[in-house]
Coordinates of C-alpha atoms in Angstrom, one line a residue:
M1 CA 72.4 95.0 44.2
K2 CA 75.2 94.2 46.4
I3 CA 77.5 96.8 45.1
K4 CA 74.7 99.4 45.3
S5 CA 73.9 98.3 49.0
V6 CA 77.5 98.7 50.1
F7 CA 77.6 102.0 48.3
G8 CA 74.4 103.2 50.1
L9 CA 75.8 102.0 53.4
L10 CA 79.0 104.0 52.8
I11 CA 77.0 107.2 51.9
L12 CA 74.9 106.6 55.1
L13 CA 77.9 106.4 57.1
T14 CA 79.6 109.3 55.6
I15 CA 76.5 111.5 56.4
T16 CA 76.2 110.0 59.9
M17 CA 79.8 110.7 60.6
A18 CA 79.6 114.3 59.0
A19 CA 76.5 115.0 61.2
K20 CA 78.5 114.1 64.3
A21 CA 81.4 115.9 63.2
Q22 CA 79.2 119.1 63.2
V23 CA 78.2 118.7 66.8
K24 CA 79.8 121.0 69.1
I25 CA 80.1 120.5 72.8
S26 CA 81.2 123.0 75.4
F27 CA 81.2 122.8 79.2
E28 CA 81.3 125.7 81.9
V29 CA 82.1 124.8 85.5
S30 CA 81.7 127.2 88.4
F31 CA 81.4 127.0 92.1
K32 CA 78.5 128.7 93.6
E33 CA 78.8 126.9 96.9
P34 CA 82.3 125.5 97.2
Q35 CA 82.0 125.3 100.9
A36 CA 79.3 122.9 100.6
H37 CA 81.4 120.8 98.2
Y38 CA 79.6 121.5 94.8
A39 CA 80.3 122.3 91.3
E40 CA 77.8 123.7 88.9
V41 CA 78.2 122.4 85.3
E42 CA 76.7 123.9 82.2
M43 CA 76.8 121.5 79.2
N44 CA 76.0 123.0 75.7
I45 CA 75.4 120.5 72.8
A46 CA 74.9 122.3 69.3
G47 CA 74.4 120.8 65.9
I48 CA 72.1 118.1 67.0
T49 CA 70.3 116.1 64.2
G50 CA 68.3 112.9 63.9
K51 CA 66.0 111.7 66.9
N52 CA 64.0 114.2 69.1
Y53 CA 66.2 113.6 71.9
V54 CA 69.7 112.9 73.0
D55 CA 71.3 110.7 75.8
V56 CA 73.8 112.1 78.1
K57 CA 75.7 109.7 80.3
M58 CA 78.1 109.9 83.3
P59 CA 81.1 107.5 83.3
V60 CA 80.7 104.9 86.0
W61 CA 84.5 104.5 86.7
T62 CA 87.9 106.6 86.0
P63 CA 90.6 104.9 84.0
G64 CA 93.5 103.8 86.2
S65 CA 91.3 103.0 89.1
Y66 CA 89.6 99.8 88.4
L67 CA 86.5 100.1 90.6
I68 CA 82.8 100.9 89.5
R69 CA 82.2 104.2 91.6
E70 CA 78.9 105.1 90.1
F71 CA 79.6 109.0 89.8
A72 CA 76.1 109.3 88.9
K73 CA 75.2 109.0 92.5
S74 CA 76.7 112.7 93.2
V75 CA 74.6 114.5 90.5
E76 CA 71.6 116.4 91.3
G77 CA 69.6 119.2 89.8
F78 CA 69.5 117.8 86.2
G79 CA 67.6 120.0 83.7
A80 CA 67.7 121.3 80.2
T81 CA 66.7 124.2 78.1
A82 CA 66.3 124.8 74.3
G83 CA 65.9 128.3 72.9
G84 CA 65.7 129.7 76.5
K85 CA 62.5 127.4 77.4
A86 CA 62.8 124.4 79.7
I87 CA 62.6 121.0 78.0
K88 CA 61.5 117.4 79.2
T89 CA 64.3 115.5 80.7
E90 CA 63.9 111.9 82.4
K91 CA 66.5 109.4 83.6
V92 CA 66.5 106.3 81.9
S93 CA 69.4 104.3 83.6
K94 CA 71.5 104.7 86.6
N95 CA 73.9 107.0 84.7
T96 CA 71.8 108.1 81.5
W97 CA 69.5 111.2 81.3
R98 CA 67.4 111.6 78.1
V99 CA 66.9 115.1 76.9
Y100 CA 64.0 115.8 74.7
H101 CA 65.1 118.7 72.4
N102 CA 62.2 118.3 70.0
K103 CA 64.3 118.8 67.0
A104 CA 65.8 121.9 68.5
N105 CA 69.5 122.5 67.1
A106 CA 71.0 123.2 70.4
V107 CA 70.4 122.3 74.1
K108 CA 71.7 123.7 77.4
I109 CA 72.0 121.2 80.2
N110 CA 72.7 122.2 83.8
Y111 CA 73.3 119.9 86.8
R112 CA 75.3 120.0 90.1
V113 CA 77.8 117.6 91.1
Y114 CA 78.7 117.0 95.0
A115 CA 82.5 116.4 95.5
F116 CA 83.6 115.4 99.0
E117 CA 85.8 112.2 98.6
V118 CA 89.5 112.9 99.4
S119 CA 91.5 110.7 97.0
V120 CA 93.6 111.3 93.9
R121 CA 90.7 109.4 91.8
T122 CA 87.7 111.5 93.0
A123 CA 86.5 115.0 92.9
F124 CA 86.8 117.3 96.0
I125 CA 85.6 120.7 96.4
D126 CA 85.8 123.0 99.6
D127 CA 86.3 126.6 100.1
S128 CA 90.1 126.4 99.5
H129 CA 90.3 124.6 96.2
A130 CA 88.5 122.5 93.6
F131 CA 89.9 119.2 92.4
L132 CA 88.1 117.9 89.3
S133 CA 88.5 114.4 88.5
S134 CA 87.0 114.8 85.1
A135 CA 85.2 111.4 84.8
S136 CA 83.3 112.2 87.8
I137 CA 82.2 115.8 86.6
F138 CA 81.7 115.8 82.8
M139 CA 78.8 113.9 81.0
Y140 CA 79.0 112.7 77.3
P141 CA 76.4 112.5 74.7
A142 CA 75.8 108.6 73.8
G143 CA 77.9 107.7 70.8
M144 CA 79.9 110.8 70.6
L145 CA 82.9 109.9 72.7
K146 CA 85.3 111.0 69.7
T147 CA 83.7 114.5 69.7
P148 CA 85.8 117.4 70.7
S149 CA 84.7 119.7 73.6
T150 CA 85.8 122.8 75.3
V151 CA 86.0 123.4 79.2
K152 CA 85.8 126.9 80.7
I153 CA 86.4 127.2 84.3
V154 CA 85.0 130.0 86.5
P155 CA 87.1 130.1 89.4
Y156 CA 85.5 131.2 92.8
G157 CA 86.4 134.1 95.0
N158 CA 90.2 134.6 95.1
W159 CA 90.9 131.4 93.2
N160 CA 93.2 132.5 90.3
K161 CA 95.0 129.5 88.9
V162 CA 94.1 126.4 87.0
S163 CA 96.4 123.5 86.4
T164 CA 95.6 120.6 84.1
G165 CA 97.1 118.7 81.3
L166 CA 94.4 120.0 78.7
E167 CA 95.4 122.2 76.0
P168 CA 94.6 126.0 76.6
V169 CA 92.5 127.9 74.2
K170 CA 94.3 130.9 73.0
G171 CA 92.9 134.2 74.0
K172 CA 90.4 132.6 76.4
E173 CA 91.2 132.7 80.1
F174 CA 90.9 129.5 82.1
T175 CA 89.2 127.9 78.9
Y176 CA 90.6 124.3 77.3
T177 CA 90.0 122.0 74.8
A178 CA 90.2 118.3 74.6
S179 CA 90.2 116.5 71.1
D180 CA 87.8 113.8 72.3
F181 CA 86.2 112.5 75.7
D182 CA 88.8 110.0 76.3
I183 CA 91.3 113.0 76.5
L184 CA 88.9 115.0 78.5
F185 CA 88.2 112.1 81.2
D186 CA 91.9 111.5 81.2
S187 CA 92.8 115.3 82.3
P188 CA 92.1 116.1 86.0
I189 CA 91.8 119.9 86.8
E190 CA 93.1 121.8 89.9
V191 CA 91.4 125.1 90.5
G192 CA 92.5 127.5 93.4
T193 CA 95.5 129.2 94.7
Q194 CA 98.1 126.4 94.4
D195 CA 101.7 127.1 94.4
I196 CA 103.1 126.4 91.0
F197 CA 106.7 126.0 89.9
E198 CA 108.3 124.6 86.6
F199 CA 111.2 122.6 85.5
T200 CA 112.4 121.3 82.1
A201 CA 113.6 117.6 81.7
A202 CA 114.0 115.4 78.5
G203 CA 113.1 118.4 76.5
V204 CA 109.6 118.6 78.1
K205 CA 108.1 121.5 80.3
H206 CA 106.8 120.1 83.5
E207 CA 104.5 122.1 85.7
V208 CA 104.1 121.2 89.5
A209 CA 101.0 122.5 91.3
M210 CA 101.3 122.2 95.0
Y211 CA 98.0 122.4 97.0
G212 CA 97.9 122.6 100.8
G213 CA 101.2 123.9 101.7
G214 CA 104.2 121.9 103.2
N215 CA 107.9 121.9 104.0
Y216 CA 109.0 121.2 100.3
D217 CA 111.9 122.9 98.7
K218 CA 110.9 123.9 95.5
E219 CA 114.5 124.2 94.2
K220 CA 115.4 120.7 95.3
L221 CA 112.3 119.3 93.8
K222 CA 113.1 120.7 90.5
V223 CA 116.4 119.0 90.3
D224 CA 115.3 115.7 92.0
M225 CA 112.0 115.4 89.8
A226 CA 113.9 116.1 86.8
K227 CA 116.3 113.3 87.5
I228 CA 113.5 110.9 87.7
V229 CA 112.1 112.2 84.3
E230 CA 115.5 111.7 82.7
Q231 CA 115.9 108.2 83.9
A232 CA 112.3 107.0 82.6
T233 CA 113.0 108.7 79.4
A234 CA 116.1 107.0 79.0
V235 CA 114.5 103.5 79.1
Y236 CA 111.8 104.2 76.4
G237 CA 113.8 106.2 74.1
E238 CA 111.6 109.4 73.8
N239 CA 109.3 111.4 75.9
P240 CA 106.1 111.7 74.0
N241 CA 104.7 114.9 75.6
K242 CA 104.9 118.5 74.9
H243 CA 104.2 119.4 78.5
Y244 CA 103.5 117.5 81.7
T245 CA 101.5 118.6 84.8
F246 CA 102.0 117.1 88.4
I247 CA 99.2 118.0 90.7
V248 CA 100.3 117.3 94.3
H249 CA 97.9 117.4 97.1
N250 CA 99.6 117.9 100.5
R251 CA 97.5 116.9 103.4
L252 CA 98.3 115.9 107.1
Q253 CA 98.4 112.4 106.0
G254 CA 98.5 111.7 102.1
G255 CA 99.6 109.2 99.6
G256 CA 98.8 107.4 96.4
G257 CA 98.6 108.7 92.8
L258 CA 96.7 108.2 89.6
E259 CA 98.2 108.4 86.2
H260 CA 97.0 110.2 83.2
L261 CA 98.1 110.8 79.6
N262 CA 100.3 113.9 80.4
S263 CA 99.6 114.6 83.9
T264 CA 99.3 112.8 87.3
V265 CA 97.9 113.6 90.7
L266 CA 99.9 112.6 93.8
G267 CA 99.0 112.7 97.5
A268 CA 101.8 113.6 100.0
S269 CA 102.1 114.4 103.6
R270 CA 102.7 118.2 103.8
T271 CA 105.3 117.8 106.5
G272 CA 107.0 114.7 105.1
Y273 CA 109.5 116.6 102.7
A274 CA 112.1 117.1 105.4
N275 CA 112.3 113.4 106.4
P276 CA 114.8 111.4 104.2
G277 CA 112.9 108.4 104.2
S278 CA 109.6 110.1 103.4
Y279 CA 111.1 112.2 100.9
V280 CA 112.5 109.2 98.7
R281 CA 109.0 107.4 99.2
F282 CA 107.6 110.8 97.5
L283 CA 110.0 110.4 94.7
G284 CA 109.2 106.9 94.2
L285 CA 105.5 107.8 93.9
V286 CA 106.7 110.6 91.2
A287 CA 108.7 107.7 89.6
H288 CA 105.7 105.3 89.7
E289 CA 103.2 107.6 88.0
Y290 CA 105.7 109.2 85.7
N291 CA 106.5 105.7 84.3
H292 CA 102.8 105.3 83.6
L293 CA 103.3 108.0 80.9
W294 CA 104.6 105.0 78.9
N295 CA 103.5 101.9 80.6
V296 CA 99.8 101.6 80.6
K297 CA 99.0 105.0 78.9
R298 CA 100.8 104.3 75.6
L299 CA 102.3 100.7 76.2
R300 CA 99.0 99.3 77.4
P301 CA 97.0 96.1 77.6
I302 CA 94.7 95.9 74.4
A303 CA 91.5 95.9 76.7
L304 CA 92.6 99.3 78.3
G305 CA 91.4 101.7 75.5
P306 CA 89.4 102.8 73.8
F307 CA 87.4 102.6 77.0
D308 CA 83.9 101.5 77.9
Y309 CA 83.0 104.1 80.6
E310 CA 79.8 102.2 81.5
N311 CA 81.3 98.7 82.4
E312 CA 84.3 96.9 83.6
N313 CA 87.2 96.8 81.3
Y314 CA 88.8 93.5 81.9
T315 CA 92.5 92.5 81.4
T316 CA 94.8 89.7 82.7
N317 CA 97.9 92.1 82.4
L318 CA 97.8 94.7 85.3
W319 CA 100.7 92.7 86.7
I320 CA 102.7 94.4 84.0
A321 CA 101.0 97.6 83.8
E322 CA 101.0 98.2 87.7
G323 CA 103.4 95.6 88.8
F324 CA 106.3 96.5 86.6
T325 CA 105.8 100.0 87.2
S326 CA 106.1 99.4 91.0
Y327 CA 109.3 97.6 90.1
Y328 CA 110.6 100.5 87.9
E329 CA 110.0 103.1 90.7
T330 CA 112.8 101.4 92.6
K331 CA 114.9 101.3 89.7
Y332 CA 114.5 104.8 88.8
T333 CA 115.1 106.0 92.2
Y334 CA 118.2 104.0 92.5
R335 CA 119.5 105.2 89.1
A336 CA 118.9 108.7 89.9
G337 CA 120.9 108.3 93.0
F338 CA 118.1 108.3 95.7
R339 CA 118.7 104.6 96.8
D340 CA 122.0 102.8 97.2
Q341 CA 122.6 99.3 96.1
D342 CA 121.6 97.8 99.4
A343 CA 118.5 99.7 99.6
F344 CA 117.7 98.6 96.0
I345 CA 118.2 94.9 96.7
A346 CA 116.5 95.2 100.0
A347 CA 113.3 96.6 98.2
Q348 CA 113.3 93.7 95.8
I349 CA 113.5 91.3 98.7
G350 CA 110.8 93.0 100.5
S351 CA 108.4 92.5 97.5
I352 CA 109.4 88.7 97.4
G353 CA 108.8 88.4 101.2
T354 CA 105.6 90.0 100.9
V355 CA 104.4 87.6 98.3
M356 CA 105.7 84.4 100.0
N357 CA 104.2 85.6 103.5
T358 CA 100.9 86.2 102.1
P359 CA 98.6 83.0 102.0
G360 CA 96.6 84.2 99.0
A361 CA 99.6 84.0 96.8
K362 CA 99.3 80.2 96.7
I363 CA 95.5 80.8 95.7
N364 CA 95.6 83.8 93.5
S365 CA 98.0 84.1 90.4
A366 CA 99.4 87.5 88.9
A367 CA 97.0 87.0 85.8
A368 CA 94.0 86.3 87.9
S369 CA 94.6 89.1 90.3
S370 CA 94.6 91.4 87.3
F371 CA 91.4 90.1 86.0
D372 CA 89.9 90.4 89.3
A373 CA 90.9 94.2 89.9
W374 CA 87.3 95.1 89.8
I375 CA 86.6 93.2 93.0
N376 CA 90.1 93.9 94.5
P377 CA 89.9 93.8 98.1
A378 CA 92.1 96.9 98.3
Y379 CA 89.2 98.8 97.0
R380 CA 86.8 96.7 98.9
P381 CA 88.5 95.5 102.1
S382 CA 87.6 92.1 103.3
E383 CA 89.0 90.3 106.5
N384 CA 89.7 87.2 104.3
A385 CA 91.5 89.2 101.5
K386 CA 95.1 88.1 102.5
N387 CA 93.9 84.5 102.5
T388 CA 92.5 84.7 98.9
F389 CA 94.3 87.5 97.1
I390 CA 97.7 88.7 96.0
S391 CA 98.1 92.2 94.8
Y392 CA 99.0 92.5 91.2
Y393 CA 101.2 95.6 92.3
T394 CA 103.4 93.5 94.4
K395 CA 103.4 89.9 92.6
G396 CA 103.8 92.0 89.2
A397 CA 106.9 93.6 90.6
V398 CA 108.3 90.3 91.6
V399 CA 107.5 89.0 88.1
G400 CA 109.4 91.9 86.7
L401 CA 112.3 91.3 88.9
L402 CA 112.4 87.5 87.9
M403 CA 112.0 88.3 84.3
D404 CA 114.5 91.1 84.4
L405 CA 117.3 88.8 85.9
E406 CA 116.3 86.0 83.4
I407 CA 116.7 88.2 80.3
A408 CA 119.9 89.5 81.7
N409 CA 121.5 86.1 82.4
A410 CA 120.2 84.5 78.9
T411 CA 121.9 87.4 77.0
K412 CA 124.9 87.5 79.2
G413 CA 124.4 91.0 80.3
A414 CA 123.4 92.3 76.9
K415 CA 119.8 92.8 77.3
S416 CA 117.3 93.4 80.2
L417 CA 113.6 94.1 80.7
D418 CA 114.4 97.6 79.8
D419 CA 114.7 96.5 76.3
V420 CA 111.4 94.5 76.3
M421 CA 109.6 97.7 77.6
K422 CA 111.2 100.0 75.0
A423 CA 110.4 97.6 72.2
M424 CA 106.8 97.0 73.3
Y425 CA 106.3 100.7 73.6
W426 CA 107.4 101.2 70.0
Q427 CA 105.4 98.4 68.9
C428 CA 102.2 99.8 70.4
K429 CA 102.9 103.3 68.9
T430 CA 103.5 101.6 65.4
L431 CA 100.4 99.4 65.4
K432 CA 98.3 102.2 67.2
R433 CA 96.7 99.5 69.6
G434 CA 97.5 97.9 73.0
Y435 CA 99.1 94.6 73.3
T436 CA 97.9 90.9 74.0
D437 CA 99.4 88.8 76.6
A438 CA 100.8 86.6 73.9
E439 CA 102.4 89.4 72.2
F440 CA 104.1 90.6 75.4
K441 CA 105.5 87.1 76.0
A442 CA 106.7 87.0 72.2
M443 CA 108.6 90.0 72.8
V444 CA 110.2 88.8 76.0
E445 CA 111.4 85.6 74.0
K446 CA 112.6 87.7 71.2
I447 CA 114.7 89.8 73.5
S448 CA 115.9 87.0 75.6
G449 CA 116.3 84.4 72.9
I450 CA 114.8 81.6 75.2
S451 CA 111.3 80.4 75.9
F452 CA 109.4 81.8 78.6
T453 CA 106.4 79.2 78.5
N454 CA 107.6 77.6 81.7
F455 CA 108.1 81.1 83.4
W456 CA 104.6 82.1 82.6
A457 CA 103.2 78.8 83.8
K458 CA 105.0 79.2 87.1
Y459 CA 104.8 82.9 88.0
V460 CA 102.1 84.5 85.6
T461 CA 99.3 82.1 85.3
G462 CA 100.4 79.9 88.2
T463 CA 101.3 80.2 92.0
A464 CA 104.6 78.5 92.1
D465 CA 107.1 79.1 95.0
I466 CA 109.5 81.9 94.1
E467 CA 113.0 80.6 93.2
Y468 CA 114.7 83.6 94.8
A469 CA 118.2 82.0 95.2
K470 CA 118.4 81.1 91.6
Y471 CA 117.4 84.4 90.3
F472 CA 119.5 86.5 92.4
G473 CA 122.3 84.2 92.0
Y474 CA 122.4 85.2 88.4
A475 CA 123.5 88.6 89.6
G476 CA 126.0 87.2 92.2
I477 CA 123.8 87.9 95.2
E478 CA 123.2 85.1 97.9
V479 CA 119.8 85.1 99.5
T480 CA 118.9 82.7 102.2
A481 CA 115.6 82.4 104.1
E482 CA 115.0 81.8 107.7
N483 CA 112.1 81.9 110.0
A484 CA 110.6 85.3 110.5
T485 CA 110.5 84.7 114.5
P486 CA 112.7 81.6 115.3
N487 CA 111.4 79.7 118.2
K488 CA 108.4 81.8 118.8
P489 CA 104.9 80.6 118.5
A490 CA 102.2 82.1 116.0
T491 CA 98.6 82.2 116.4
G492 CA 97.7 83.8 112.8
A493 CA 95.2 86.0 114.5
S494 CA 95.3 89.9 114.1
L495 CA 93.3 92.4 116.5
T496 CA 91.7 95.5 116.8
V497 CA 90.9 97.5 120.0
N498 CA 87.3 98.5 120.4
Q499 CA 86.0 98.4 123.9
G500 CA 88.2 95.3 124.3
L501 CA 90.1 93.0 121.9
I502 CA 88.4 92.0 118.7
V503 CA 89.7 89.7 116.3
S504 CA 89.9 91.3 112.9
G505 CA 91.7 88.7 110.8
V506 CA 92.7 85.0 110.9
A507 CA 95.6 83.6 108.4
R508 CA 94.9 80.5 106.3
N509 CA 96.1 77.3 107.8
S510 CA 97.3 79.1 111.1
T511 CA 96.4 78.1 114.8
A512 CA 93.5 80.3 114.9
W513 CA 92.3 79.0 111.5
E514 CA 92.4 75.4 112.4
D515 CA 91.3 75.8 116.0
G516 CA 88.1 77.9 115.1
L517 CA 89.0 81.5 116.2
N518 CA 86.7 83.8 114.1
V519 CA 86.9 87.4 112.9
N520 CA 84.7 89.6 115.2
D521 CA 85.3 87.3 118.3
A522 CA 85.6 89.6 121.3
I523 CA 88.3 88.2 123.7
I524 CA 87.5 88.5 127.3
S525 CA 90.3 86.7 129.0
I526 CA 93.6 84.6 128.0
D527 CA 94.4 81.8 130.2
G528 CA 92.2 83.2 132.7
V529 CA 93.6 86.7 132.7
G530 CA 91.3 89.5 131.9
V531 CA 91.8 91.6 128.9
A532 CA 92.6 94.8 131.0
A533 CA 95.6 93.1 132.7
V534 CA 96.7 91.5 129.2
M535 CA 96.8 94.8 127.6
R536 CA 98.6 96.7 130.4
D537 CA 102.0 96.8 128.6
V538 CA 100.7 97.1 125.2
K539 CA 101.1 100.6 123.4
L540 CA 98.0 102.0 121.7
P541 CA 97.1 102.9 119.2
N542 CA 98.7 100.0 117.3
P543 CA 97.1 99.3 113.7
G544 CA 99.5 96.3 113.3
L545 CA 98.5 94.5 116.7
S546 CA 98.3 90.6 116.6
L547 CA 97.5 88.1 119.2
D548 CA 101.1 87.0 119.0
M549 CA 102.5 90.5 120.3
L550 CA 100.8 90.3 123.6
P551 CA 103.3 89.4 126.3
I552 CA 101.0 86.6 127.7
V553 CA 101.4 84.8 124.2
S554 CA 104.8 85.6 123.0
N555 CA 106.3 84.1 126.3
K556 CA 104.8 80.9 125.5
Q557 CA 106.7 77.9 123.7
I558 CA 105.7 76.2 120.3
G559 CA 103.2 73.5 121.4
D560 CA 101.8 75.2 124.3
K561 CA 98.1 75.6 124.7
L562 CA 96.3 79.0 124.8
V563 CA 92.9 79.2 126.2
L564 CA 90.7 82.1 125.0
K565 CA 87.4 83.0 126.7
I566 CA 85.5 84.8 123.8
V567 CA 82.1 86.4 123.1
R568 CA 80.7 85.5 119.8
D569 CA 77.1 86.8 118.9
G570 CA 76.5 87.6 122.6
I571 CA 77.5 84.1 123.7
E572 CA 80.3 83.3 125.7
K573 CA 82.6 80.5 124.2
E574 CA 86.0 78.9 125.2
I575 CA 88.6 78.2 122.5
T576 CA 91.9 76.5 122.9
L577 CA 94.8 77.1 120.6
T578 CA 97.6 74.8 120.2
L579 CA 100.5 77.1 119.2
K580 CA 102.5 76.4 116.3
E581 CA 105.7 77.9 114.6
N582 CA 105.4 81.0 112.6
P583 CA 105.1 79.9 108.9
N584 CA 106.5 83.4 107.8
I585 CA 110.1 83.8 106.6
R586 CA 112.5 86.6 106.3
F587 CA 115.6 86.9 104.1
K588 CA 119.4 87.6 104.4
T589 CA 121.4 88.8 101.5
S590 CA 125.1 89.1 100.6
V591 CA 126.7 90.4 97.6
M592 CA 129.4 88.0 96.6
E593 CA 132.9 89.5 96.5
N594 CA 134.0 86.6 94.2
A595 CA 131.2 87.1 91.6
T596 CA 132.0 85.8 88.1
P597 CA 132.4 88.0 85.1
L598 CA 129.1 86.8 83.9
Q599 CA 127.4 87.5 87.3
L600 CA 129.0 91.0 87.4
A601 CA 127.8 91.6 83.7
V602 CA 124.2 90.6 84.9
R603 CA 124.3 92.8 87.7
K604 CA 125.3 95.8 86.0
R605 CA 122.7 95.4 83.2
W606 CA 119.9 94.7 85.8
M607 CA 120.8 97.5 88.0
E608 CA 122.3 100.2 85.8
G609 CA 120.5 99.5 82.4
K610 CA 123.7 99.5 80.7

C-alpha cells in the first residue's frame, strides 16, 4: 500500500507540474495617460486547468528594498475577460484578485497602475519617460512563480527606446522574456528617449541608459565605469553575466541605487558629474551596486531567495550583504585610482566615527539591525532612531574593515576578506543556495586560520566599543581619538526652523535628554533672549542645525546653565539645561614611516588585494 501510495503521489505531482508547465503568461504594457502617471497592463494566462478560478497577486515589496510597500494600493480598474466576454472577478485579500474563468482555457486580465513615486525602488511615469519597477507593475498567478512569461512594451508618443536586463525575444520589437517571476521582478524597465551608450569590461557588454540629461562625459564614464567593473570582477574571479544594464536617473537632486541580477538603477544629480567630489561619489555608487551582482544577488543570505513576495523575508546578515558592499565601494574606487591612500583611510575612519558617535550603536547590534530592516527608521523616520538603531550599512562596513585587517594580520598578509568573499561566492554557486551565518563564520575561520567566535560576539551579535587602534595598528597606521569639540558644551538637541525653533531630536544621555527637553518643543527664548534675536546670525536653511550651534549657546562654558522658555502642547514651560561636555569623538590618523615588514604586508593585502 505504501509503495502504491508513493507511486500515486509521484504521478499526481508529475501531472500537476506538467499542467503548470503548459501555462503561458504574457504581459503588454502601454501608456494611454502617461501625463497622469498611469501604465495600462494586459495580462494573458493560457493553458489554465483545475479550479474554476485563478488567483493573481501583486507583490507587497521589491527585493533589495526591505520594506512592505503594498504595491496593490496603486492598482485600479481590475477586470477580466474569457473568449471576449467579461467574467467575474473579486478581491479576496489586500493583494489578491480572484478571476472566475469557469473552466475557460485562457483569460485576459486588464488593470491600471498609478506610478508617481520618485525613487530607484518604485515605478514612476510622466510624459517624458516610464520607469517600471517590475514588482510594482506585474502580477503573478498564485503558485506559479516558476512559470516563464513574456513582456511587450508599447512605447508612448516619441518614446523609442527600452532599457532592461530582460532577454529580448528575437524578431519582436520591445518584447522580452523572463524564465520565471523571480527574474521578471528583478528586472526594471526604462522606457523613453534615454541616452544610451555602451562599454565592454571583464568580457561583458554593459549598457548605460541615461535619463534626464546632465553634464556627464560619456567617453570618460565608459573608461571609469569599466575600471570599477574590472576591480570587482577581480575579487570574485568571474563575471557571471552575458550583459549588464545601468539605468541612471539624472535629476536636480538625486541619489541612491538598487541592485538587480544583471542590472541596477542609480539616482544621480544631473549637474554633479563636473564636480570632482560628486563624480567620485557617483563612481562609488556604481561600485556599490555593481558589487551586489555577487554579494546579495548570488553570494546571498539563505533567507533572500527564493523570495516570498507577500511577507517579510528576515535575515540577520544584511551587515554582510549591504555593509560589506558599502565597504567594498571604497576599496574599488581606491583600487581603480579614484581615491588616494589618505582618502581611503579617511573613509574607513569616517565609518567608525559614525558608529561610535551614534547612541543607538550601544543598543542595536549589526545582526539585530539586519533582522529589523523591515522596521528600519531609514525607511520610516523616527525622531528617536539614532538612540535605538545603527545602520547595518555603516556598522557592516566597519565589521568588514575589522574582519579584513584581522584576516590579513592572522595570515601575515597572505589572505584578506577578498578571499572570503570569493570562496563564499563559489560555495553558493556550487551548492545552489544561500549561506547561513554559521557557514559564513566558518569560511572566515578557514581562510584566516583563527577563531572568530569572540569577534562575532563583540561586533556582530554584540555592541562592544570598536578597538580601532588595535586593528589599524595591524597595518602600521596610528589612530588616536579626541573630543569632537574640545572645551565646548553640548546639549544634544537638534532643531528645525518652522515659524520658530522646534526641537527635532534629543540624543540619549545628553543634557537635553536628562533635563527633559522634548521633541516638538517650540523654543520661545534662551536666557531671556527672544528667538528672533537668537537667530539673527544663523544662516538658513540649515538642515543640520543644532541648539549647540546658536551663538548664545556656543559661547557658554561646560557646567553653565541654559534657561529655555518653551511651548509644549500650547502650554508655556521653563526648562534649565546644565551644559555638559560633548560625548562625540573625532580621530587623527598617521601612517607609520617605520612600519614593520608584517605591517606593510598587511597594509598591502588590505588595500591592494595582493
